[in-house]
């Protein structure tokens, strides 16, 4: 497997010195210019969407086109001719009888995007967001199961609107780290165990950019295969999305390389106007545990160079939280909205019970 190696990582003394690649100076085009309509009827609304500057990268139409194809739609609220709110959602068949709506593959969060209330409005901001969210919810289709994890910028008001509309509202968490003033400041934020892991890893590995998407996906899938697992995102979708990300200069793939030049761990980062997201990571089963720590350290430097907050992509287990807490940061809540029809809930439960039996028979 051929790797293209580029920039390397820096770590504070007494770690081995490396050079840092200069941050990209290419300005992100305005959201309205990046909007890629799915049909000609949406093309006329490109300029109107200019005010919706709170979109995450996962809300961008090009991202949704890559991850959901033709299976995504968007609820829209207007004030006059101007769009003041939108909420993308998917709609797919979950079997012959059901329509369901979930997050697209590799898409971490969605939820409502709402423009702040107009100056002089008699409504407070929370009442404005509550009323607008109700209008978005009214446009959502009837489906057997709706589930969506919202961007952390979605507030209590939007959550209240979903609760009042009969959705189950729960809370999940991610860890976010504000950009440090400099490398020494970031180093001081690490706890001593994390600093030791990064220091030891830097003695054995260098961190370099991987320009070849296929190299990353092949590495990702080979590590899954070694654990007797498959890529549930789909190889084709992952390659397509990451090529879109690289074409738009909306992310970077970095890898930890051993002294003999072999890749031992790799991570994909993506970014928007406000955050760098630690999106996908993979490592050899035999890799030194500090290799991933070194990649996180490099991700902190990339976020610092871009003056963006680093999002560690959710807290799924206590072990992950303990690992990420060593880099500093703060817990941030993300609302989840879910509504499931009773008949579909029964169907899902029966299907879950039958799968182990079917697997046992096949073996």
Coordinates of C-alpha atoms in Angstrom, one line a residue:
X1 CA 0.0 0.0 0.0
X2 CA 1.6 3.3 -1.1
X3 CA 1.3 6.3 1.2
X4 CA 1.9 9.9 0.3
X5 CA 3.6 11.6 3.2
X6 CA 3.5 15.3 3.8
X7 CA 3.6 17.5 6.9
X8 CA 4.6 16.3 10.3
X9 CA 3.5 17.0 13.9
X10 CA 5.0 19.0 16.6
X11 CA 5.1 18.2 20.2
X12 CA 6.7 20.3 23.1
X13 CA 10.1 19.6 24.4
X14 CA 11.5 17.1 25.3
X15 CA 9.7 15.4 22.4
X16 CA 11.4 15.0 19.0
X17 CA 11.0 18.3 17.0
X18 CA 9.1 18.2 13.8
X19 CA 7.9 20.8 11.4
X20 CA 4.4 22.0 11.2
X21 CA 2.5 22.4 8.0
X22 CA 1.2 26.0 7.6
X23 CA -2.6 26.1 8.0
X24 CA -4.6 26.5 4.8
X25 CA -5.2 30.1 3.9
X26 CA -8.0 29.2 1.5
X27 CA -11.1 31.0 2.7
X28 CA -14.2 29.0 3.1
X29 CA -16.8 30.3 0.6
X30 CA -20.0 31.7 2.1
X31 CA -22.7 29.2 2.8
X32 CA -24.9 30.5 0.1
X33 CA -22.2 30.0 -2.5
X34 CA -21.6 26.4 -1.3
X35 CA -25.3 25.5 -1.5
X36 CA -25.7 22.8 -4.2
X37 CA -29.3 22.3 -4.9
X38 CA -30.8 19.0 -5.6
X39 CA -33.1 20.3 -8.3
X40 CA -33.7 23.6 -10.2
X41 CA -36.6 24.6 -7.9
X42 CA -34.1 25.0 -5.0
X43 CA -31.6 26.9 -7.1
X44 CA -33.5 30.1 -6.7
X45 CA -33.2 29.9 -2.9
X46 CA -29.4 30.0 -2.8
X47 CA -29.1 33.7 -1.9
X48 CA -32.0 33.5 0.6
X49 CA -30.1 30.9 2.7
X50 CA -27.2 33.3 3.2
X51 CA -28.5 34.2 6.7
X52 CA -28.3 30.7 8.0
X53 CA -24.7 30.9 9.1
X54 CA -25.0 28.4 11.9
X55 CA -25.0 25.3 9.7
X56 CA -22.5 22.6 10.7
X57 CA -20.7 20.8 8.0
X58 CA -23.2 17.9 8.4
X59 CA -26.0 20.3 7.4
X60 CA -24.4 21.3 4.1
X61 CA -26.3 20.0 1.0
X62 CA -23.1 18.7 -0.5
X63 CA -22.5 16.5 2.6
X64 CA -26.1 15.2 2.6
X65 CA -25.9 14.5 -1.2
X66 CA -22.8 12.4 -0.5
X67 CA -24.2 10.5 2.5
X68 CA -27.9 10.3 1.7
X69 CA -28.2 10.6 -2.1
X70 CA -31.8 11.3 -3.0
X71 CA -33.2 10.3 0.4
X72 CA -32.9 13.6 2.1
X73 CA -35.3 16.5 2.3
X74 CA -35.5 19.8 4.2
X75 CA -38.2 21.5 6.2
X76 CA -38.1 25.3 5.7
X77 CA -39.6 28.3 7.5
X78 CA -39.7 31.7 5.8
X79 CA -40.3 35.2 7.0
X80 CA -41.5 37.0 3.9
X81 CA -39.2 35.8 1.1
X82 CA -36.2 35.1 3.5
X83 CA -35.5 31.6 4.9
X84 CA -35.2 31.9 8.7
X85 CA -35.0 28.2 9.6
X86 CA -34.4 24.8 8.1
X87 CA -34.1 21.2 9.2
X88 CA -32.7 18.5 7.0
X89 CA -34.0 14.9 7.4
X90 CA -33.9 11.6 5.6
X91 CA -36.8 9.5 4.5
X92 CA -36.2 5.8 3.6
X93 CA -38.0 2.5 3.6
X94 CA -37.4 0.4 6.6
X95 CA -38.9 -2.8 5.1
X96 CA -41.9 -3.1 2.9
X97 CA -44.4 -1.4 5.2
X98 CA -42.4 1.3 7.0
X99 CA -40.9 4.7 6.4
X100 CA -38.1 5.7 8.7
X101 CA -35.9 8.8 9.2
X102 CA -32.4 8.5 10.7
X103 CA -29.1 10.3 10.5
X104 CA -27.3 9.6 7.2
X105 CA -24.1 7.5 7.4
X106 CA -21.1 9.2 8.9
X107 CA -23.3 12.2 9.8
X108 CA -22.9 13.0 13.4
X109 CA -25.6 15.6 14.1
X110 CA -28.4 17.5 12.3
X111 CA -31.4 19.3 14.0
X112 CA -32.9 22.7 13.4
X113 CA -30.8 25.6 12.1
X114 CA -32.6 28.9 13.1
X115 CA -31.7 32.5 12.3
X116 CA -31.7 34.7 15.3
X117 CA -34.9 36.8 15.8
X118 CA -35.1 40.2 14.1
X119 CA -34.2 43.2 16.0
X120 CA -37.2 44.9 17.6
X121 CA -39.2 41.7 17.7
X122 CA -41.6 41.4 20.6
X123 CA -40.7 37.8 21.1
X124 CA -37.7 36.7 23.3
X125 CA -35.1 34.6 21.6
X126 CA -36.3 31.4 23.2
X127 CA -40.0 32.0 22.2
X128 CA -38.8 32.8 18.6
X129 CA -36.9 29.4 18.5
X130 CA -39.8 27.6 20.0
X131 CA -42.3 28.9 17.5
X132 CA -40.1 28.4 14.5
X133 CA -39.2 24.8 15.6
X134 CA -43.0 24.0 15.9
X135 CA -43.4 25.1 12.2
X136 CA -40.5 22.9 11.2
X137 CA -41.9 19.9 13.1
X138 CA -45.3 20.4 11.3
X139 CA -43.5 19.7 8.0
X140 CA -41.8 16.5 9.1
X141 CA -43.4 13.4 7.4
X142 CA -45.3 10.7 9.3
X143 CA -43.0 7.8 9.7
X144 CA -42.7 4.6 11.8
X145 CA -39.5 5.8 13.5
X146 CA -37.9 9.2 13.6
X147 CA -34.5 9.6 15.3
X148 CA -32.1 12.5 15.0
X149 CA -29.2 13.7 17.1
X150 CA -29.0 17.5 17.1
X151 CA -26.0 19.8 16.9
X152 CA -25.0 21.2 20.3
X153 CA -26.2 24.7 19.2
X154 CA -29.8 23.4 19.4
X155 CA -31.1 25.0 22.5
X156 CA -33.6 24.1 25.3
X157 CA -36.3 25.9 23.3
X158 CA -36.1 23.6 20.3
X159 CA -36.0 20.6 22.7
X160 CA -39.2 21.8 24.4
X161 CA -40.9 22.1 21.0
X162 CA -40.1 18.5 20.1
X163 CA -41.2 17.3 23.6
X164 CA -44.5 19.1 23.3
X165 CA -45.0 17.5 19.8
X166 CA -44.8 14.1 21.3
X167 CA -41.1 13.2 20.7
X168 CA -39.0 11.6 23.3
X169 CA -36.2 14.0 24.1
X170 CA -33.0 12.7 25.7
X171 CA -29.5 14.0 26.1
X172 CA -26.1 12.8 24.9
X173 CA -22.7 14.3 25.3
X174 CA -19.6 15.2 23.4
X175 CA -16.3 16.7 24.6
X176 CA -15.2 20.0 23.1
X177 CA -11.9 21.8 23.4
X178 CA -11.5 25.5 22.8
X179 CA -8.4 26.5 20.7
X180 CA -5.4 27.1 22.9
X181 CA -3.3 30.3 22.7
X182 CA -0.2 28.3 21.7
X183 CA 1.4 24.9 21.8
X184 CA 2.8 25.3 25.4
X185 CA -0.7 26.3 26.6
X186 CA -2.2 23.1 25.0
X187 CA 0.5 20.9 26.4
X188 CA -0.2 22.2 29.9
X189 CA -3.9 21.3 29.5
X190 CA -3.0 17.6 29.1
X191 CA -2.9 15.5 32.3
X192 CA 0.3 13.8 33.1
X193 CA -0.7 10.4 31.9
X194 CA -1.8 11.8 28.6
X195 CA 1.5 13.8 28.2
X196 CA 3.5 10.6 28.9
X197 CA 1.5 8.7 26.2
X198 CA 2.1 11.4 23.7
X199 CA 5.8 11.8 24.6
X200 CA 6.4 8.0 24.3
X201 CA 4.5 7.8 21.0
X202 CA 6.4 10.7 19.5
X203 CA 9.7 8.8 20.1
X204 CA 8.5 6.0 17.8
X205 CA 6.0 7.6 15.4
X206 CA 5.8 10.7 13.1
X207 CA 2.4 12.2 12.2
X208 CA 2.0 13.0 8.5
X209 CA -0.8 14.0 6.2
X210 CA -2.3 11.2 4.0
X211 CA -3.4 12.7 0.7
X212 CA -4.8 9.5 -0.7
X213 CA -8.4 8.7 0.4
X214 CA -8.2 5.1 -0.9
X215 CA -5.1 4.5 1.3
X216 CA -7.1 5.6 4.4
X217 CA -10.2 3.5 3.5
X218 CA -8.1 0.4 2.7
X219 CA -6.4 0.8 6.1
X220 CA -9.7 1.4 7.9
X221 CA -11.3 -1.7 6.3
X222 CA -8.2 -4.0 6.8
X223 CA -8.3 -3.2 10.5
X224 CA -12.0 -4.1 10.7
X225 CA -11.4 -7.3 8.8
X226 CA -8.6 -8.2 11.3
X227 CA -11.3 -7.9 14.0
X228 CA -13.8 -10.0 11.9
X229 CA -15.9 -6.9 11.3
X230 CA -17.2 -5.1 8.2
X231 CA -17.5 -1.4 7.3
X232 CA -21.1 -0.7 8.1
X233 CA -20.8 2.7 6.5
X234 CA -20.0 1.1 3.1
X235 CA -16.7 1.4 1.3
X236 CA -18.1 3.2 -1.7
X237 CA -20.0 5.8 0.4
X238 CA -16.9 6.5 2.6
X239 CA -14.6 6.9 -0.4
X240 CA -17.1 9.2 -2.1
X241 CA -17.7 11.4 1.0
X242 CA -14.0 11.7 1.9
X243 CA -13.1 12.6 -1.7
X244 CA -15.8 15.4 -1.6
X245 CA -14.3 16.6 1.7
X246 CA -10.7 16.7 0.3
X247 CA -11.9 18.4 -3.0
X248 CA -13.6 21.2 -0.9
X249 CA -10.6 21.5 1.5
X250 CA -13.0 20.8 4.3
X251 CA -10.8 18.3 6.1
X252 CA -7.6 16.4 6.4
X253 CA -6.4 12.8 6.9
X254 CA -3.5 12.3 9.2
X255 CA -1.6 9.1 10.0
X256 CA 0.9 7.9 12.6
X257 CA 3.8 6.2 10.9
X258 CA 6.4 3.8 12.4
X259 CA 10.1 4.2 12.0
X260 CA 10.0 1.8 9.0
X261 CA 7.4 4.0 7.3
X262 CA 4.4 1.7 8.0
X263 CA 1.1 3.2 8.9
X264 CA -0.1 2.2 12.4
X265 CA -3.0 4.6 13.0
X266 CA -5.0 7.2 11.0
X267 CA -7.7 9.8 11.6
X268 CA -9.9 11.9 9.4
X269 CA -10.7 15.4 10.5
X270 CA -13.4 17.6 9.0
X271 CA -14.2 21.3 9.7
X272 CA -16.7 24.1 9.2
X273 CA -16.8 27.7 10.2
X274 CA -16.6 27.0 13.9
X275 CA -15.4 23.4 14.7
X276 CA -12.9 20.8 13.7
X277 CA -14.5 17.3 14.1
X278 CA -12.6 14.2 15.0
X279 CA -14.6 12.1 12.6
X280 CA -13.1 8.7 11.8
X281 CA -10.1 6.9 13.3
X282 CA -8.5 3.4 13.0
X283 CA -5.4 1.7 14.2
X284 CA -3.6 -1.6 13.9
X285 CA -4.6 -4.0 16.6
X286 CA -1.0 -4.4 17.5
X287 CA -0.3 -0.6 17.5
X288 CA 1.2 1.2 20.5
X289 CA -1.7 2.7 22.4
X290 CA -0.1 6.1 22.3
X291 CA -0.4 6.3 18.5
X292 CA -4.0 7.5 18.8
X293 CA -3.0 9.9 21.6
X294 CA -0.4 11.4 19.2
X295 CA -3.1 11.9 16.5
X296 CA -5.4 13.6 19.0
X297 CA -2.5 15.9 19.9
X298 CA -1.9 16.7 16.2
X299 CA -5.7 17.4 15.8
X300 CA -5.4 19.9 18.7
X301 CA -2.7 21.7 16.7
X302 CA -4.7 21.8 13.5
X303 CA -7.7 23.2 15.4
X304 CA -5.4 25.8 17.1
X305 CA -3.9 26.8 13.7
X306 CA -7.4 27.3 12.3
X307 CA -8.7 29.0 15.5
X308 CA -11.6 26.5 15.8
X309 CA -12.9 24.5 18.6
X310 CA -12.2 20.7 18.5
X311 CA -15.1 18.4 18.8
X312 CA -14.1 14.9 19.9
X313 CA -17.2 13.3 18.3
X314 CA -19.3 12.1 21.2
X315 CA -18.8 10.1 24.4
X316 CA -20.1 6.6 23.8
X317 CA -18.5 4.8 26.8
X318 CA -16.9 5.5 30.2
X319 CA -13.5 4.4 28.8
X320 CA -13.7 6.8 25.8
X321 CA -14.6 9.7 28.2
X322 CA -11.7 8.8 30.5
X323 CA -9.3 8.8 27.5
X324 CA -10.5 12.1 26.0
X325 CA -10.7 13.8 29.4
X326 CA -6.9 13.6 29.5
X327 CA -6.7 16.2 26.7
X328 CA -8.8 18.8 28.6
X329 CA -12.0 20.2 27.2
X330 CA -15.5 20.4 28.5
X331 CA -18.7 18.3 28.3
X332 CA -21.3 19.6 25.9
X333 CA -24.8 18.2 25.6
X334 CA -26.5 17.2 22.4
X335 CA -30.3 16.6 22.3
X336 CA -31.7 13.5 20.7
X337 CA -35.3 13.5 19.3
X338 CA -37.1 10.3 18.7
X339 CA -40.6 9.1 18.0
X340 CA -41.5 5.5 17.3
X341 CA -44.8 3.9 16.5
X342 CA -45.8 1.1 18.8
X343 CA -46.2 -1.4 15.9
X344 CA -42.8 -0.6 14.6
X345 CA -41.3 -1.0 18.1
X346 CA -42.7 -4.5 18.3
X347 CA -41.4 -5.3 14.8
X348 CA -37.9 -4.1 15.8
X349 CA -37.9 -6.1 19.0
X350 CA -38.9 -9.3 17.2
X351 CA -36.3 -8.8 14.5
X352 CA -33.6 -8.3 17.2
X353 CA -34.6 -11.5 18.9
X354 CA -34.6 -13.5 15.7
X355 CA -31.2 -12.4 14.4
X356 CA -29.1 -14.6 16.8
X357 CA -31.2 -17.6 16.0
X358 CA -30.8 -17.0 12.3
X359 CA -27.1 -16.6 12.7
X360 CA -26.8 -19.8 14.7
X361 CA -28.7 -21.8 12.0
X362 CA -26.5 -20.5 9.3
X363 CA -23.4 -21.6 11.2

